[in-house]
PDB file of C-alpha atoms in Angstrom:
ATOM      1  CA  MET A 410     -29.759 -20.366 -31.771  1.00  0.00           C
ATOM      2  CA  GLY A 411     -30.053 -22.691 -28.783  1.00  0.00           C
ATOM      3  CA  TYR A 412     -27.483 -23.560 -26.129  1.00  0.00           C
ATOM      4  CA  LYS A 413     -24.462 -25.495 -27.417  1.00  0.00           C
ATOM      5  CA  THR A 414     -22.224 -27.814 -25.436  1.00  0.00           C
ATOM      6  CA  ALA A 415     -18.444 -27.754 -25.638  1.00  0.00           C
ATOM      7  CA  ALA A 416     -18.636 -30.834 -27.892  1.00  0.00           C
ATOM      8  CA  ASP A 417     -21.026 -29.036 -30.262  1.00  0.00           C
ATOM      9  CA  ARG A 418     -18.667 -26.060 -30.517  1.00  0.00           C
ATOM     10  CA  ILE A 419     -15.742 -28.348 -31.342  1.00  0.00           C
ATOM     11  CA  LYS A 420     -17.750 -29.952 -34.160  1.00  0.00           C
ATOM     12  CA  ASP A 421     -18.721 -26.524 -35.515  1.00  0.00           C
ATOM     13  CA  ALA A 422     -15.043 -25.561 -35.780  1.00  0.00           C
ATOM     14  CA  GLN A 423     -14.658 -27.825 -38.882  1.00  0.00           C
ATOM     15  CA  LEU A 424     -11.347 -29.301 -37.765  1.00  0.00           C
ATOM     16  CA  ASP A 425      -9.765 -32.548 -38.898  1.00  0.00           C
ATOM     17  CA  PRO A 426     -12.004 -35.473 -37.744  1.00  0.00           C
ATOM     18  CA  VAL A 427      -9.070 -37.139 -35.932  1.00  0.00           C
ATOM     19  CA  ILE A 428      -8.326 -33.959 -33.984  1.00  0.00           C
ATOM     20  CA  ILE A 429     -12.005 -33.566 -33.141  1.00  0.00           C
ATOM     21  CA  GLN A 430     -12.237 -37.141 -31.896  1.00  0.00           C
ATOM     22  CA  LYS A 431      -9.198 -36.730 -29.656  1.00  0.00           C
ATOM     23  CA  ALA A 432     -10.598 -33.482 -28.302  1.00  0.00           C
ATOM     24  CA  LEU A 433     -13.924 -35.131 -27.552  1.00  0.00           C
ATOM     25  CA  GLU A 434     -12.210 -38.015 -25.791  1.00  0.00           C
ATOM     26  CA  VAL A 435     -10.350 -35.562 -23.551  1.00  0.00           C
ATOM     27  CA  ALA A 436     -13.534 -33.615 -22.903  1.00  0.00           C
ATOM     28  CA  GLU A 437     -15.381 -36.813 -21.910  1.00  0.00           C
ATOM     29  CA  THR A 438     -12.468 -37.901 -19.726  1.00  0.00           C
ATOM     30  CA  PHE A 439     -12.647 -34.685 -17.713  1.00  0.00           C
ATOM     31  CA  LYS A 440     -16.420 -34.947 -17.537  1.00  0.00           C
ATOM     32  CA  LEU A 441     -16.350 -38.484 -16.161  1.00  0.00           C
ATOM     33  CA  GLN A 442     -13.354 -38.015 -13.857  1.00  0.00           C
ATOM     34  CA  PRO A 443     -14.463 -38.485 -10.227  1.00  0.00           C
ATOM     35  CA  THR A 444     -13.837 -35.648  -7.791  1.00  0.00           C
ATOM     36  CA  VAL A 445     -10.998 -36.509  -5.402  1.00  0.00           C
ATOM     37  CA  GLN A 446     -10.860 -34.805  -2.021  1.00  0.00           C
ATOM     38  CA  PRO A 447      -7.264 -33.633  -1.413  1.00  0.00           C
ATOM     39  CA  THR A 448      -5.651 -34.440   1.907  1.00  0.00           C
ATOM     40  CA  VAL A 449      -2.695 -32.946   3.707  1.00  0.00           C
ATOM     41  CA  ASN A 450      -0.211 -35.049   5.625  1.00  0.00           C
ATOM     42  CA  LYS A 451       0.801 -32.800   8.484  1.00  0.00           C
ATOM     43  CA  ASP A 452       3.616 -35.142   9.470  1.00  0.00           C
ATOM     44  CA  VAL A 453       5.273 -34.592   6.094  1.00  0.00           C
ATOM     45  CA  SER A 454       4.912 -30.805   6.155  1.00  0.00           C
ATOM     46  CA  ASN A 455       7.495 -30.326   8.968  1.00  0.00           C
ATOM     47  CA  GLY A 456       5.978 -26.942   9.742  1.00  0.00           C
ATOM     48  CA  ILE A 457       6.469 -25.667   6.185  1.00  0.00           C
ATOM     49  CA  LEU A 458       3.074 -26.503   4.716  1.00  0.00           C
ATOM     50  CA  CYS A 459      -0.214 -26.458   6.568  1.00  0.00           C
ATOM     51  CA  PRO A 460      -3.877 -26.436   5.566  1.00  0.00           C
ATOM     52  CA  ILE A 461      -5.628 -23.100   5.843  1.00  0.00           C
ATOM     53  CA  THR A 462      -7.931 -24.608   8.473  1.00  0.00           C
ATOM     54  CA  ASP A 463      -4.967 -24.258  10.852  1.00  0.00           C
ATOM     55  CA  MET A 464      -4.369 -20.602   9.979  1.00  0.00           C
ATOM     56  CA  LEU A 465      -5.691 -17.568  11.794  1.00  0.00           C
ATOM     57  CA  GLU A 466      -7.522 -15.240   9.450  1.00  0.00           C
ATOM     58  CA  GLU A 467      -6.354 -11.643   9.523  1.00  0.00           C
ATOM     59  CA  LYS A 468      -8.968  -8.932   9.334  1.00  0.00           C
ATOM     60  CA  ALA A 469      -7.719  -5.564   8.109  1.00  0.00           C
ATOM     61  CA  SER A 470      -7.851  -2.686  10.570  1.00  0.00           C
ATOM     62  CA  PHE A 471      -7.713   0.941   9.576  1.00  0.00           C
ATOM     63  CA  LEU A 472      -6.369   4.215  10.849  1.00  0.00           C
ATOM     64  CA  PHE A 473      -8.529   6.057   8.331  1.00  0.00           C
ATOM     65  CA  TYR A 474     -11.083   3.824   6.582  1.00  0.00           C
ATOM     66  CA  PRO A 475     -10.584   2.860   3.807  1.00  0.00           C
ATOM     67  CA  TYR A 476      -7.606   5.054   2.907  1.00  0.00           C
ATOM     68  CA  ILE A 477      -4.951   4.138   5.497  1.00  0.00           C
ATOM     69  CA  VAL A 478      -4.475   0.533   6.655  1.00  0.00           C
ATOM     70  CA  ARG A 479      -2.837  -0.212   9.987  1.00  0.00           C
ATOM     71  CA  GLY A 480       0.160  -2.521  10.006  1.00  0.00           C
ATOM     72  CA  LYS A 481       0.607  -2.044   6.251  1.00  0.00           C
ATOM     73  CA  ILE A 482       2.303   0.141   3.641  1.00  0.00           C
ATOM     74  CA  ASN A 483       0.214   2.959   2.170  1.00  0.00           C
ATOM     75  CA  ILE A 484       1.175   5.411  -0.582  1.00  0.00           C
ATOM     76  CA  PHE A 485       0.352   9.095  -1.067  1.00  0.00           C
ATOM     77  CA  ALA A 486       1.369  10.051  -4.619  1.00  0.00           C
ATOM     78  CA  GLY A 487       1.118  13.275  -6.564  1.00  0.00           C
ATOM     79  CA  ASP A 488       2.807  16.059  -8.453  1.00  0.00           C
ATOM     80  CA  PRO A 489       4.755  18.810  -6.639  1.00  0.00           C
ATOM     81  CA  ASP A 490       2.521  21.207  -4.692  1.00  0.00           C
ATOM     82  CA  ALA A 491      -0.415  18.785  -4.814  1.00  0.00           C
ATOM     83  CA  GLY A 492      -0.701  18.725  -1.017  1.00  0.00           C
ATOM     84  CA  LYS A 493       0.684  15.255  -0.261  1.00  0.00           C
ATOM     85  CA  THR A 494       2.759  16.274   2.761  1.00  0.00           C
ATOM     86  CA  SER A 495       0.097  18.675   4.055  1.00  0.00           C
ATOM     87  CA  LEU A 496      -2.462  15.871   4.011  1.00  0.00           C
ATOM     88  CA  ALA A 497      -0.090  13.429   5.725  1.00  0.00           C
ATOM     89  CA  ILE A 498       0.604  15.919   8.508  1.00  0.00           C
ATOM     90  CA  ALA A 499      -3.056  16.843   8.955  1.00  0.00           C
ATOM     91  CA  ILE A 500      -3.819  13.141   9.432  1.00  0.00           C
ATOM     92  CA  ALA A 501      -0.887  12.824  11.856  1.00  0.00           C
ATOM     93  CA  ALA A 502      -2.408  15.628  13.944  1.00  0.00           C
ATOM     94  CA  LYS A 503      -5.723  13.770  14.158  1.00  0.00           C
ATOM     95  CA  VAL A 504      -3.969  10.542  15.163  1.00  0.00           C
ATOM     96  CA  THR A 505      -2.185  12.246  18.072  1.00  0.00           C
ATOM     97  CA  LYS A 506      -5.538  13.486  19.375  1.00  0.00           C
ATOM     98  CA  GLY A 507      -7.396  10.246  18.716  1.00  0.00           C
ATOM     99  CA  GLU A 508      -9.915  12.202  16.665  1.00  0.00           C
ATOM    100  CA  PRO A 509     -11.837  10.748  13.721  1.00  0.00           C
ATOM    101  CA  ILE A 510     -10.512  11.780  10.335  1.00  0.00           C
ATOM    102  CA  LEU A 511     -13.298  13.390   8.318  1.00  0.00           C
ATOM    103  CA  SER A 512     -16.311  11.054   8.438  1.00  0.00           C
ATOM    104  CA  SER A 513     -14.253   7.928   9.188  1.00  0.00           C
ATOM    105  CA  GLU A 514     -15.826   5.708  11.815  1.00  0.00           C
ATOM    106  CA  CYS A 515     -12.492   4.239  12.930  1.00  0.00           C
ATOM    107  CA  GLU A 516     -12.036   4.541  16.672  1.00  0.00           C
ATOM    108  CA  ILE A 517      -8.434   5.222  17.598  1.00  0.00           C
ATOM    109  CA  GLU A 518      -6.785   6.141  20.851  1.00  0.00           C
ATOM    110  CA  PRO A 519      -4.465   9.163  20.912  1.00  0.00           C
ATOM    111  CA  SER A 520      -1.242   7.733  19.465  1.00  0.00           C
ATOM    112  CA  ASN A 521       2.333   8.719  18.726  1.00  0.00           C
ATOM    113  CA  VAL A 522       3.465   9.532  15.187  1.00  0.00           C
ATOM    114  CA  LEU A 523       6.843   9.742  13.473  1.00  0.00           C
ATOM    115  CA  ILE A 524       7.435  12.080  10.529  1.00  0.00           C
ATOM    116  CA  ILE A 525      10.637  11.484   8.552  1.00  0.00           C
ATOM    117  CA  CYS A 526      10.892  14.124   5.853  1.00  0.00           C
ATOM    118  CA  THR A 527      13.895  15.432   3.939  1.00  0.00           C
ATOM    119  CA  GLU A 528      12.120  17.894   1.641  1.00  0.00           C
ATOM    120  CA  ASP A 529      11.084  20.382   4.357  1.00  0.00           C
ATOM    121  CA  ASP A 530      12.938  21.324   7.516  1.00  0.00           C
ATOM    122  CA  ASN A 531      11.592  20.244  10.879  1.00  0.00           C
ATOM    123  CA  SER A 532      10.638  23.730  12.055  1.00  0.00           C
ATOM    124  CA  PHE A 533       8.419  24.227   8.993  1.00  0.00           C
ATOM    125  CA  LEU A 534       6.791  20.805   9.460  1.00  0.00           C
ATOM    126  CA  ALA A 535       6.268  21.497  13.166  1.00  0.00           C
ATOM    127  CA  GLY A 536       4.424  24.693  12.238  1.00  0.00           C
ATOM    128  CA  ARG A 537       2.130  22.788   9.888  1.00  0.00           C
ATOM    129  CA  PHE A 538       1.476  20.199  12.570  1.00  0.00           C
ATOM    130  CA  ARG A 539       0.627  22.875  15.149  1.00  0.00           C
ATOM    131  CA  GLU A 540      -1.747  24.605  12.716  1.00  0.00           C
ATOM    132  CA  SER A 541      -3.493  21.265  12.202  1.00  0.00           C
ATOM    133  CA  GLY A 542      -4.225  21.112  15.929  1.00  0.00           C
ATOM    134  CA  GLY A 543      -2.121  18.096  16.832  1.00  0.00           C
ATOM    135  CA  ASP A 544      -0.703  17.096  20.220  1.00  0.00           C
ATOM    136  CA  LYS A 545       2.932  18.181  19.946  1.00  0.00           C
ATOM    137  CA  SER A 546       4.004  15.829  22.740  1.00  0.00           C
ATOM    138  CA  ARG A 547       3.042  12.857  20.551  1.00  0.00           C
ATOM    139  CA  CYS A 548       4.722  13.945  17.306  1.00  0.00           C
ATOM    140  CA  PHE A 549       8.347  12.889  16.764  1.00  0.00           C
ATOM    141  CA  MET A 550      10.857  13.907  14.094  1.00  0.00           C
ATOM    142  CA  LEU A 551      14.493  13.007  13.528  1.00  0.00           C
ATOM    143  CA  SER A 552      17.216  15.577  14.036  1.00  0.00           C
ATOM    144  CA  ASP A 553      19.028  16.891  10.957  1.00  0.00           C
ATOM    145  CA  LYS A 554      22.131  14.956  12.006  1.00  0.00           C
ATOM    146  CA  GLN A 555      20.149  11.740  12.372  1.00  0.00           C
ATOM    147  CA  LEU A 556      18.461  12.257   9.000  1.00  0.00           C
ATOM    148  CA  GLU A 557      21.837  12.576   7.281  1.00  0.00           C
ATOM    149  CA  SER A 558      22.929   9.203   8.633  1.00  0.00           C
ATOM    150  CA  ILE A 559      19.837   7.314   7.431  1.00  0.00           C
ATOM    151  CA  ASP A 560      20.151   5.716   4.014  1.00  0.00           C
ATOM    152  CA  SER A 561      16.959   3.680   3.680  1.00  0.00           C
ATOM    153  CA  PHE A 562      13.746   2.394   5.227  1.00  0.00           C
ATOM    154  CA  GLU A 563      15.811  -0.491   6.592  1.00  0.00           C
ATOM    155  CA  ASP A 564      17.999   1.572   8.898  1.00  0.00           C
ATOM    156  CA  GLU A 565      17.745  -0.246  12.222  1.00  0.00           C
ATOM    157  CA  ILE A 566      17.480   2.992  14.184  1.00  0.00           C
ATOM    158  CA  ILE A 567      14.053   3.654  12.627  1.00  0.00           C
ATOM    159  CA  GLU A 568      12.551   0.456  13.992  1.00  0.00           C
ATOM    160  CA  LYS A 569      14.150   1.129  17.380  1.00  0.00           C
ATOM    161  CA  TYR A 570      12.426   4.532  17.525  1.00  0.00           C
ATOM    162  CA  ILE A 571       9.106   3.019  16.433  1.00  0.00           C
ATOM    163  CA  SER A 572       9.308   0.317  19.090  1.00  0.00           C
ATOM    164  CA  ALA A 573      10.564   2.526  21.920  1.00  0.00           C
ATOM    165  CA  ASN A 574       7.932   5.225  21.367  1.00  0.00           C
ATOM    166  CA  HIS A 575       4.984   2.992  20.405  1.00  0.00           C
ATOM    167  CA  ILE A 576       4.570   4.760  17.077  1.00  0.00           C
ATOM    168  CA  ARG A 577       1.311   4.022  15.230  1.00  0.00           C
ATOM    169  CA  TYR A 578       1.753   6.253  12.159  1.00  0.00           C
ATOM    170  CA  VAL A 579       4.961   6.799  10.189  1.00  0.00           C
ATOM    171  CA  VAL A 580       5.505   9.124   7.230  1.00  0.00           C
ATOM    172  CA  PHE A 581       8.474   8.717   4.860  1.00  0.00           C
ATOM    173  CA  ASP A 582       8.843  11.720   2.560  1.00  0.00           C
ATOM    174  CA  PRO A 583       9.887  11.292  -0.219  1.00  0.00           C
ATOM    175  CA  MET A 584      10.109   7.637  -1.239  1.00  0.00           C
ATOM    176  CA  GLN A 585      13.241   7.945  -3.410  1.00  0.00           C
ATOM    177  CA  ARG A 586      15.233   9.314  -0.468  1.00  0.00           C
ATOM    178  CA  PHE A 587      14.664   6.132   1.570  1.00  0.00           C
ATOM    179  CA  ILE A 588      14.848   3.373  -1.025  1.00  0.00           C
ATOM    180  CA  GLY A 589      18.621   3.125  -0.591  1.00  0.00           C
ATOM    181  CA  GLU A 590      21.461   4.996  -2.257  1.00  0.00           C
ATOM    182  CA  LYS A 591      22.654   1.926  -4.179  1.00  0.00           C
ATOM    183  CA  THR A 592      19.171   0.682  -5.048  1.00  0.00           C
ATOM    184  CA  ASP A 593      17.712   1.209  -8.506  1.00  0.00           C
ATOM    185  CA  MET A 594      14.107   2.029  -7.643  1.00  0.00           C
ATOM    186  CA  TYR A 595      12.978   0.910 -11.096  1.00  0.00           C
ATOM    187  CA  ARG A 596      14.269  -2.653 -10.674  1.00  0.00           C
ATOM    188  CA  SER A 597      11.834  -4.984  -8.918  1.00  0.00           C
ATOM    189  CA  ASN A 598      14.556  -7.463  -7.941  1.00  0.00           C
ATOM    190  CA  GLN A 599      16.177  -4.675  -5.911  1.00  0.00           C
ATOM    191  CA  THR A 600      13.123  -2.940  -4.454  1.00  0.00           C
ATOM    192  CA  HIS A 601      11.075  -6.045  -3.607  1.00  0.00           C
ATOM    193  CA  PRO A 602      13.257  -7.293  -0.701  1.00  0.00           C
ATOM    194  CA  ILE A 603      13.412  -3.806   0.837  1.00  0.00           C
ATOM    195  CA  LEU A 604       9.657  -3.267   0.637  1.00  0.00           C
ATOM    196  CA  SER A 605       8.940  -6.770   1.954  1.00  0.00           C
ATOM    197  CA  ARG A 606      11.033  -6.088   5.049  1.00  0.00           C
ATOM    198  CA  LEU A 607       9.372  -2.691   5.496  1.00  0.00           C
ATOM    199  CA  ALA A 608       5.937  -4.345   5.324  1.00  0.00           C
ATOM    200  CA  ALA A 609       7.054  -6.901   7.921  1.00  0.00           C
ATOM    201  CA  MET A 610       8.165  -4.080  10.227  1.00  0.00           C
ATOM    202  CA  ALA A 611       4.792  -2.341   9.849  1.00  0.00           C
ATOM    203  CA  SER A 612       3.054  -5.584  10.773  1.00  0.00           C
ATOM    204  CA  ARG A 613       5.283  -6.237  13.805  1.00  0.00           C
ATOM    205  CA  HIS A 614       4.459  -2.857  15.334  1.00  0.00           C
ATOM    206  CA  ASP A 615       0.898  -2.456  14.006  1.00  0.00           C
ATOM    207  CA  CYS A 616       1.843   0.934  12.604  1.00  0.00           C
ATOM    208  CA  ALA A 617       0.485   2.455   9.426  1.00  0.00           C
ATOM    209  CA  ILE A 618       3.341   3.428   7.134  1.00  0.00           C
ATOM    210  CA  VAL A 619       2.731   6.186   4.602  1.00  0.00           C
ATOM    211  CA  ILE A 620       5.246   6.579   1.789  1.00  0.00           C
ATOM    212  CA  ILE A 621       5.006   9.841  -0.110  1.00  0.00           C
ATOM    213  CA  SER A 622       5.949   9.514  -3.758  1.00  0.00           C
ATOM    214  CA  HIS A 623       6.233  11.877  -6.687  1.00  0.00           C
ATOM    215  CA  MET A 624       4.709  11.204 -10.070  1.00  0.00           C
ATOM    216  CA  SER A 625       6.325  11.217 -13.474  1.00  0.00           C
ATOM    217  CA  LYS A 626       5.314  13.840 -16.028  1.00  0.00           C
ATOM    218  CA  GLY A 627       1.900  13.249 -17.464  1.00  0.00           C
ATOM    219  CA  VAL A 628       1.517  11.283 -20.682  1.00  0.00           C
ATOM    220  CA  GLN A 629      -1.632  11.640 -22.745  1.00  0.00           C
ATOM    221  CA  GLY A 630      -4.036   8.901 -21.692  1.00  0.00           C
ATOM    222  CA  ALA A 631      -1.830   7.525 -18.907  1.00  0.00           C
ATOM    223  CA  GLN A 632      -3.625   6.443 -15.734  1.00  0.00           C
ATOM    224  CA  LEU A 633      -2.542   8.081 -12.475  1.00  0.00           C
ATOM    225  CA  ILE A 634      -1.534   4.750 -10.968  1.00  0.00           C
ATOM    226  CA  HIS A 635       0.986   4.221 -13.788  1.00  0.00           C
ATOM    227  CA  ARG A 636       2.635   7.614 -13.194  1.00  0.00           C
ATOM    228  CA  ILE A 637       3.914   6.788  -9.699  1.00  0.00           C
ATOM    229  CA  LEU A 638       7.704   6.743  -9.675  1.00  0.00           C
ATOM    230  CA  GLY A 639       9.571   3.497  -9.096  1.00  0.00           C
ATOM    231  CA  SER A 640       9.076  -0.170  -9.892  1.00  0.00           C
ATOM    232  CA  ILE A 641       5.681  -1.838  -9.905  1.00  0.00           C
ATOM    233  CA  ASP A 642       6.725  -3.495  -6.641  1.00  0.00           C
ATOM    234  CA  LEU A 643       6.051  -0.255  -4.782  1.00  0.00           C
ATOM    235  CA  LEU A 644       2.403  -0.494  -5.789  1.00  0.00           C
ATOM    236  CA  GLY A 645       2.434  -4.214  -5.102  1.00  0.00           C
ATOM    237  CA  ALA A 646       3.630  -3.641  -1.532  1.00  0.00           C
ATOM    238  CA  SER A 647       1.056  -0.932  -0.891  1.00  0.00           C
ATOM    239  CA  ARG A 648      -2.313  -2.030   0.456  1.00  0.00           C
ATOM    240  CA  SER A 649      -3.812   1.394  -0.233  1.00  0.00           C
ATOM    241  CA  THR A 650      -2.724   4.105  -2.646  1.00  0.00           C
ATOM    242  CA  ILE A 651      -4.147   7.580  -3.019  1.00  0.00           C
ATOM    243  CA  ALA A 652      -3.340  10.233  -5.609  1.00  0.00           C
ATOM    244  CA  CYS A 653      -3.330  13.901  -4.652  1.00  0.00           C
ATOM    245  CA  VAL A 654      -4.155  16.285  -7.506  1.00  0.00           C
ATOM    246  CA  LYS A 655      -4.891  19.991  -7.732  1.00  0.00           C
ATOM    247  CA  ASP A 656      -8.507  20.995  -8.239  1.00  0.00           C
ATOM    248  CA  PRO A 657      -8.551  22.321 -11.829  1.00  0.00           C
ATOM    249  CA  ASP A 658     -11.279  24.814 -10.862  1.00  0.00           C
ATOM    250  CA  ASP A 659      -9.715  26.105  -7.639  1.00  0.00           C
ATOM    251  CA  ASP A 660      -5.955  26.302  -7.146  1.00  0.00           C
ATOM    252  CA  THR A 661      -6.372  26.541  -3.361  1.00  0.00           C
ATOM    253  CA  ARG A 662      -7.914  23.067  -3.160  1.00  0.00           C
ATOM    254  CA  SER A 663      -6.606  19.561  -3.720  1.00  0.00           C
ATOM    255  CA  ILE A 664      -8.448  16.322  -4.386  1.00  0.00           C
ATOM    256  CA  VAL A 665      -7.735  12.879  -2.957  1.00  0.00           C
ATOM    257  CA  LEU A 666      -8.432  10.036  -5.370  1.00  0.00           C
ATOM    258  CA  HIS A 667      -8.378   6.488  -3.990  1.00  0.00           C
ATOM    259  CA  ILE A 668      -6.743   4.626  -6.889  1.00  0.00           C
ATOM    260  CA  LYS A 669      -5.832   1.300  -5.239  1.00  0.00           C
ATOM    261  CA  SER A 670      -7.332  -0.587  -2.313  1.00  0.00           C
ATOM    262  CA  ASN A 671      -6.627  -4.197  -1.364  1.00  0.00           C
ATOM    263  CA  CYS A 672      -8.373  -4.329   2.002  1.00  0.00           C
ATOM    264  CA  ALA A 673     -11.689  -2.590   1.357  1.00  0.00           C
ATOM    265  CA  PRO A 674     -13.733  -0.994  -1.417  1.00  0.00           C
ATOM    266  CA  LYS A 675     -12.173   2.209  -2.706  1.00  0.00           C
ATOM    267  CA  GLY A 676     -13.181   5.323  -0.834  1.00  0.00           C
ATOM    268  CA  LYS A 677     -14.901   8.391  -2.235  1.00  0.00           C
ATOM    269  CA  SER A 678     -12.844  11.285  -3.533  1.00  0.00           C
ATOM    270  CA  ILE A 679     -12.103  13.983  -0.953  1.00  0.00           C
ATOM    271  CA  VAL A 680     -11.579  17.712  -1.438  1.00  0.00           C
ATOM    272  CA  TYR A 681      -9.291  19.495   1.031  1.00  0.00           C
ATOM    273  CA  HIS A 682      -7.553  22.853   1.443  1.00  0.00           C
TER     274      HIS A 682
END
């Protein structure tokens, strides 16, 4: 069977001759239509519309290539005891020292980090950070009293701390604690505005934001990315998402799976203790 044109396929469909003729006329019309070069009237745009030739292209930069994007929202998701917080803190320690993370080639200067966690107390987290070899003078946490007063990512005091201390890496743990007490995290119309403003804040301060999220109970055949709690907007806002799972052959090890990446090819899986 040789190559067939669109017109040949329409004839083979054995439709009413009138319908075929009309379809052929439309097909010929599109075929013969001259190509028109679109133009943009900048005077009419009033600063609202502009051609992309006038836009500056943004190249993604990474704190940990390709897993953590700077100036963006990133997600660490997993079941309880999968090592999500431990991994986030180990990375924080590397950031404060300006050390490469694993084999990442990203060059970073020693930078300040902010860990906002309500599932473990600060003294326990500080011990983990110290064991990871971080610079304690560059790691900041909120007092218990301050934590109690914060309702969501949007609390203005958070951005003030980020700005005042030149924070380059922020951890929110867990996500549902900071989405807002009156916000239904499964409704996109409620979560989208909050996450959009959080993304804008990350961009303003060029800080990588890591949101730690739990997963729903496993369903046979369900993909990991579909088990992350909350509306699909959380995934939409994230530029990089990793899943932390226990190694089925060694309970002392966890595995990082890069399940979503918008700014680079997905990274290889990583095993860590």
